[in-house]
Coordinates of C-alpha atoms and ligand atoms in Angstrom, one line a residue:
E27 CA 0.0 0.0 -0.1
A28 CA 1.2 3.4 -0.8
K29 CA 1.8 5.6 2.1
I30 CA 0.5 9.0 1.6
Q31 CA 3.0 11.6 2.7
G32 CA 1.1 14.8 2.4
K33 CA -2.1 15.7 4.2
R34 CA -4.0 15.9 1.0
R35 CA -4.7 12.8 -1.0
W36 CA -4.6 13.8 -4.7
C37 CA -4.2 10.5 -6.0
L38 CA -7.4 8.9 -7.8
F39 CA -6.2 5.5 -6.6
D40 CA -7.6 5.5 -3.1
D41 CA -7.6 2.5 -0.7
G42 CA -11.2 1.7 -1.5
M43 CA -10.3 1.5 -5.2
A44 CA -7.2 -0.6 -4.6
D45 CA -9.4 -3.0 -2.6
K46 CA -11.8 -3.2 -5.6
V47 CA -8.9 -3.8 -7.9
R48 CA -7.6 -6.5 -5.7
L49 CA -11.0 -8.1 -5.4
R50 CA -11.5 -8.1 -9.1
M51 CA -8.1 -9.7 -9.8
Q52 CA -8.9 -12.4 -7.3
T53 CA -12.3 -13.0 -8.8
E54 CA -10.7 -13.3 -12.3
Q55 CA -8.2 -15.8 -11.1
H56 CA -10.8 -17.8 -9.3
L57 CA -13.0 -17.6 -12.5
R58 CA -10.2 -19.1 -14.6
Q59 CA -9.9 -21.9 -12.1
A60 CA -13.6 -22.5 -12.1
M61 CA -13.6 -22.8 -15.9
T62 CA -10.9 -25.5 -15.8
R63 CA -12.7 -27.2 -12.9
Q64 CA -16.0 -27.1 -14.6
A65 CA -17.6 -25.3 -11.6
F66 CA -20.4 -23.7 -13.5
E67 CA -23.9 -24.9 -13.5
L68 CA -27.1 -23.9 -15.2
H69 CA -30.3 -23.5 -13.6
Y70 CA -33.6 -23.4 -15.7
Q71 CA -36.5 -21.2 -15.0
P72 CA -39.8 -22.2 -16.6
L73 CA -41.4 -20.0 -19.1
I74 CA -45.2 -20.2 -18.8
A75 CA -48.0 -19.5 -21.4
L76 CA -50.3 -17.0 -19.5
G77 CA -53.4 -18.1 -21.3
S78 CA -53.2 -21.9 -20.8
G79 CA -50.7 -22.2 -18.0
E80 CA -48.7 -24.5 -20.2
L81 CA -44.9 -24.8 -20.0
T82 CA -43.2 -23.5 -23.2
G83 CA -39.6 -23.6 -22.3
F84 CA -36.9 -22.5 -19.9
E85 CA -34.4 -19.7 -19.5
A86 CA -31.0 -20.9 -18.8
L87 CA -29.3 -19.0 -15.9
V88 CA -25.7 -19.6 -15.1
R89 CA -24.3 -20.0 -11.5
W90 CA -20.8 -20.7 -10.1
R91 CA -20.6 -23.4 -7.5
D92 CA -17.8 -22.4 -5.2
G93 CA -17.6 -25.0 -2.5
Q94 CA -20.9 -24.6 -0.4
Q95 CA -21.8 -21.3 -1.9
L96 CA -23.7 -20.6 -5.2
I97 CA -22.4 -17.4 -6.7
M98 CA -25.0 -15.4 -8.8
P99 CA -24.1 -14.3 -12.4
D100 CA -24.4 -10.5 -11.4
R101 CA -21.3 -11.1 -9.3
F102 CA -19.2 -12.7 -12.0
I103 CA -20.5 -12.1 -15.6
P104 CA -19.3 -8.5 -15.6
V105 CA -15.7 -9.6 -14.5
A106 CA -15.8 -12.4 -17.1
E107 CA -16.7 -9.8 -19.7
E108 CA -14.0 -7.6 -18.7
C109 CA -11.2 -10.2 -18.8
G110 CA -12.5 -12.0 -21.8
L111 CA -13.4 -15.2 -20.1
I112 CA -16.9 -14.7 -21.2
H113 CA -16.1 -16.3 -24.5
D114 CA -15.4 -19.7 -22.9
I115 CA -18.1 -19.4 -20.3
G116 CA -20.7 -18.3 -22.9
E117 CA -19.8 -21.1 -25.2
W118 CA -20.1 -23.6 -22.3
V119 CA -23.4 -22.1 -21.4
L120 CA -24.7 -22.3 -25.0
R121 CA -23.6 -25.9 -25.5
S122 CA -25.0 -27.1 -22.1
A123 CA -28.3 -25.4 -22.7
C124 CA -28.6 -27.0 -26.2
I125 CA -27.7 -30.4 -24.8
S126 CA -30.3 -29.9 -22.2
A127 CA -33.1 -28.9 -24.6
R128 CA -32.2 -31.7 -26.9
E129 CA -32.6 -34.0 -23.8
W130 CA -36.0 -32.7 -23.0
Q131 CA -37.1 -33.4 -26.5
D132 CA -35.6 -37.0 -26.5
R133 CA -36.6 -38.0 -23.0
Y134 CA -39.9 -36.4 -22.5
Q135 CA -41.0 -35.7 -26.0
L136 CA -41.4 -32.2 -25.2
P137 CA -40.3 -29.6 -27.8
L138 CA -39.5 -27.0 -25.2
R139 CA -37.6 -23.8 -26.1
V140 CA -34.5 -22.8 -24.3
A141 CA -33.6 -19.2 -23.9
V142 CA -29.8 -18.4 -23.5
N143 CA -28.5 -15.1 -22.3
V144 CA -25.6 -13.7 -24.6
S145 CA -23.4 -10.9 -23.2
A146 CA -22.2 -8.0 -25.4
R147 CA -18.7 -9.2 -25.9
Q148 CA -19.8 -12.6 -26.9
F149 CA -22.3 -11.2 -29.4
A150 CA -19.5 -9.0 -30.8
A151 CA -17.1 -11.9 -31.4
P152 CA -16.5 -12.2 -35.1
D153 CA -17.1 -15.9 -35.1
F154 CA -20.2 -15.7 -32.7
V155 CA -22.7 -16.8 -35.5
R156 CA -20.5 -19.7 -36.6
R157 CA -20.1 -20.9 -33.1
V158 CA -23.8 -20.9 -32.6
G159 CA -24.2 -22.9 -35.8
L160 CA -21.6 -25.4 -34.8
I161 CA -23.1 -26.0 -31.5
L162 CA -26.6 -26.6 -33.1
L163 CA -24.9 -29.2 -35.5
E164 CA -23.1 -30.8 -32.7
T165 CA -26.1 -31.2 -30.3
G166 CA -28.7 -31.7 -33.0
L167 CA -31.1 -29.2 -31.4
Y168 CA -33.7 -27.8 -33.8
P169 CA -32.7 -24.2 -34.3
H170 CA -36.1 -22.9 -33.6
L171 CA -35.9 -24.3 -30.1
L172 CA -33.0 -22.0 -29.3
E173 CA -33.7 -18.3 -28.4
L174 CA -30.8 -16.0 -27.7
E175 CA -31.4 -13.1 -25.3
V176 CA -29.5 -9.9 -25.9
T177 CA -30.0 -6.4 -24.2
E178 CA -30.8 -3.2 -25.9
S179 CA -27.3 -1.9 -25.1
T180 CA -25.6 -4.9 -26.7
L181 CA -27.5 -4.3 -30.0
Q182 CA -26.8 -0.7 -29.8
I183 CA -23.0 -0.7 -29.3
M184 CA -22.7 -3.0 -32.5
E185 CA -22.6 -1.3 -35.7
D186 CA -23.4 -4.5 -37.6
S187 CA -26.1 -5.9 -35.2
Q188 CA -28.3 -6.0 -38.1
R189 CA -26.1 -8.2 -40.1
I190 CA -25.5 -10.6 -37.1
L191 CA -29.1 -10.8 -36.3
A192 CA -29.9 -11.6 -39.9
E193 CA -27.2 -14.4 -39.9
L194 CA -28.7 -15.8 -36.8
K195 CA -32.2 -15.8 -38.3
A196 CA -30.8 -17.6 -41.2
L197 CA -29.6 -20.3 -38.9
G198 CA -33.2 -20.5 -37.7
V199 CA -32.7 -19.4 -34.1
S200 CA -34.8 -16.7 -32.5
I201 CA -33.9 -13.5 -30.8
A202 CA -35.3 -11.7 -27.8
I203 CA -34.5 -8.3 -26.4
D204 CA -34.0 -8.8 -22.7
D205 CA -34.8 -6.3 -20.0
F206 CA -36.7 -4.3 -22.6
G207 CA -37.4 -0.7 -21.8
T208 CA -34.4 -0.2 -19.5
G209 CA -32.0 0.7 -22.2
Y210 CA -31.7 3.7 -24.7
S211 CA -33.3 4.0 -28.1
S212 CA -35.5 1.1 -27.8
M213 CA -37.7 2.4 -30.6
A214 CA -34.9 3.0 -33.0
L215 CA -33.8 -0.6 -32.4
L216 CA -37.3 -1.9 -33.2
K217 CA -37.4 0.1 -36.3
H218 CA -34.3 -1.3 -37.8
L219 CA -33.7 -4.8 -36.3
T220 CA -35.4 -8.1 -36.9
I221 CA -36.2 -9.7 -33.6
D222 CA -38.8 -12.1 -32.3
R223 CA -39.6 -11.3 -28.8
L224 CA -39.5 -8.5 -26.2
K225 CA -39.0 -9.3 -22.6
I226 CA -40.6 -6.7 -20.2
D227 CA -38.1 -6.0 -17.5
R228 CA -39.0 -7.0 -14.0
S229 CA -38.7 -3.4 -12.8
F230 CA -41.9 -2.6 -14.8
V231 CA -43.8 -5.6 -13.7
K232 CA -43.1 -5.6 -9.9
D233 CA -45.5 -2.7 -8.9
T234 CA -48.4 -3.9 -11.1
P235 CA -51.3 -4.0 -10.9
E236 CA -51.3 -1.2 -8.2
A237 CA -49.0 1.3 -9.8
V238 CA -50.8 3.0 -12.7
R239 CA -47.7 4.2 -14.4
D240 CA -46.1 0.6 -14.4
C241 CA -49.5 -0.7 -15.7
A242 CA -49.5 1.9 -18.5
I243 CA -45.9 1.1 -19.5
C244 CA -46.6 -2.7 -19.6
R245 CA -49.6 -2.1 -21.7
A246 CA -47.7 0.1 -24.1
I247 CA -44.9 -2.6 -24.4
V248 CA -47.5 -5.3 -25.1
T249 CA -49.4 -3.3 -27.7
L250 CA -46.1 -2.3 -29.4
A251 CA -44.9 -5.9 -29.4
H252 CA -48.2 -7.1 -31.0
S253 CA -48.3 -4.5 -33.6
L254 CA -44.8 -5.5 -34.6
M255 CA -45.8 -9.2 -34.6
L256 CA -43.4 -9.9 -31.8
S257 CA -43.9 -12.4 -28.9
I258 CA -43.8 -10.9 -25.4
T259 CA -42.6 -12.4 -22.1
A260 CA -42.9 -10.7 -18.8
E261 CA -40.0 -11.1 -16.3
G262 CA -40.1 -11.4 -12.5
V263 CA -43.9 -12.3 -12.0
E264 CA -44.3 -13.0 -8.4
T265 CA -48.0 -12.6 -7.5
A266 CA -51.3 -14.0 -8.9
E267 CA -52.5 -10.4 -9.3
Q268 CA -49.6 -9.4 -11.6
S269 CA -50.1 -12.6 -13.6
A270 CA -53.8 -11.8 -14.0
F271 CA -53.1 -8.2 -15.1
L272 CA -50.4 -9.4 -17.6
S273 CA -52.8 -12.0 -19.1
K274 CA -55.6 -9.4 -19.3
I275 CA -53.4 -7.0 -21.3
G276 CA -52.5 -9.7 -23.7
C277 CA -48.9 -10.7 -22.6
D278 CA -48.3 -14.2 -24.0
T279 CA -45.6 -15.7 -21.8
A280 CA -44.4 -15.0 -18.2
Q281 CA -41.6 -16.3 -15.9
G282 CA -41.1 -15.7 -12.2
Y283 CA -41.3 -17.0 -8.7
L284 CA -45.0 -17.2 -8.9
F285 CA -44.5 -20.2 -11.3
A286 CA -41.0 -21.4 -10.3
R287 CA -37.6 -20.3 -9.2
P288 CA -34.8 -21.2 -11.4
L289 CA -34.4 -25.0 -10.9
D290 CA -31.1 -27.0 -10.5
A291 CA -30.7 -30.2 -12.3
A292 CA -32.4 -32.3 -9.7
A293 CA -35.4 -29.9 -9.2
L294 CA -35.6 -29.7 -13.1
A295 CA -36.0 -33.4 -13.6
G296 CA -38.7 -33.5 -11.1
Y297 CA -40.5 -30.6 -12.5
L298 CA -40.4 -32.1 -16.0
A299 CA -41.5 -35.5 -15.0
N300 CA -44.4 -33.9 -12.9
W301 CA -45.3 -31.6 -15.7
Q302 CA -45.4 -34.4 -18.3
Q303 CA -47.6 -36.6 -16.1
Q304 CA -50.0 -33.8 -15.2
N305 CA -50.5 -32.3 -18.7
Q306 CA -50.2 -35.2 -21.0
G307 CA -51.5 -37.8 -18.8
G308 CA -48.8 -39.9 -20.4
D309 CA -46.5 -42.4 -18.8
A310 CA -43.6 -41.1 -16.8
P311 CA -40.4 -41.5 -18.6
G312 CA -39.4 -45.0 -18.6
E313 CA -36.0 -44.3 -17.1
Q314 CA -36.2 -42.6 -13.8
A315 CA -34.8 -39.0 -14.1
K316 CA -31.7 -38.4 -12.2
Ligands
C2E404 P1 -32.0 -11.8 -16.9 O1 -31.6 -12.4 -18.0 O2 -33.0 -10.7 -16.9 O3 -32.6 -13.0 -16.0 C1 -33.7 -12.9 -15.1 C2 -33.2 -12.7 -13.6 O4 -34.3 -12.5 -12.8 C3 -32.5 -14.0 -13.1 O5 -31.6 -13.6 -12.2 C4 -33.8 -14.7 -12.4 O6 -33.4 -15.6 -11.4 C5 -34.5 -13.5 -11.8 N1 -35.9 -13.7 -11.6 C6 -36.7 -14.6 -12.2 N2 -37.9 -14.5 -11.8 C7 -37.9 -13.6 -10.6 C8 -38.9 -13.2 -9.8 O7 -40.1 -13.5 -9.8 N3 -38.5 -12.2 -8.9 C9 -37.2 -11.9 -8.8 N4 -36.9 -11.0 -7.8 N5 -36.2 -12.3 -9.6 C10 -36.5 -13.1 -10.6 P2 -30.1 -14.3 -12.2 O8 -30.2 -15.7 -12.5 O9 -29.4 -13.8 -10.9 O10 -29.4 -13.6 -13.4 C11 -29.2 -12.2 -13.4 C12 -28.7 -11.8 -14.8 O11 -27.5 -12.4 -15.1 C13 -29.7 -12.3 -15.9 O12 -30.7 -11.5 -16.1 C14 -28.7 -12.1 -17.1 O13 -28.6 -10.8 -17.6 C15 -27.3 -12.5 -16.5 N6 -27.1 -14.0 -16.8 C16 -27.5 -15.2 -16.2 N7 -27.1 -16.2 -16.8 C17 -26.3 -15.8 -17.9 C18 -25.5 -16.5 -18.8 O14 -25.4 -17.7 -18.9 N8 -24.7 -15.6 -19.7 C19 -24.9 -14.2 -19.6 N9 -24.0 -13.6 -20.4 N10 -25.5 -13.6 -18.7 C20 -26.2 -14.3 -17.8
MG405 MG1 -32.4 -13.2 -19.8
MG406 MG1 -34.2 -10.2 -18.3
MG407 MG1 -33.9 -8.4 -15.9

């Protein structure tokens, strides 16, 4: 630590910042180890059709298993983005999610969609589309069962987002704008880009149906989506009242704690087996899910 001689600290690099840098370097090092030790896991949160209550797919959400604790993505994805590890992590996430979706199809005969979050740097990689194509080939997943979620800011910083999206479309995968409404120039993006779905950010959902402004915003987003022939998913639905409101205004799909939390592998197997039995009246999968 640099001792400060004078009474005045003119240096930008104060102790707080030094701690932050140290923490970041530590996290980065641990992340590299985690990658080689395969310490990441995916949890899957159900996506529910609001009209019928039917399961339509899952969003894959990455977690880092560090001994007893489970580290959430907000704590390591930004670091991974900064140090470039996001390419390896993202590739692992995409492959694992496609393998899972292929399994749902094979084992349960359920054509469920899998939604995968793609970070800005990953999307910007020159070979991103090629990698997606290779993973689809390798896993044999139908491209229409894969949906990539990107944020407004990701699309905005890329000059050639339009070309990348067109190439992804050509592969057959669909594209959702995540956290819709929280970024800048949402309308300009919608004017120029071919996408398939908007996901209403949780911040707009959480105070419905009480808060009139939030209700108005949700309504406007749903109307906008439908006018543009886009599907729409509401994030972070926690109460029956929110669900009823969203259903009433025509929102197709929802996800949130009301329906299910993100499920780990064991919980997911139980959920799928249960869902299949209840809704299809069919036999449980012959082979007992792990
Ligand atoms: P997101 O894509 O907007 O994901 C939704 C987040 O909301 C998830 O947090 C989910 O667990 C949480 N959530 C879902 N339903 C509810 C609810 O009813 N109430 C509340 N309070 N929260 C709910 P999570 O898993 O911590 O992920 C946070 C963010 O990290 C994600 O936001 C996404 O941007 C990013 N992320 C997650 N997995 C990946 C990944 O594999 N790759 C990349 N690049 N980013 C990821
Ligand atoms: Mg997402
Ligand atoms: Mg989101
Ligand atoms: Mg969000």
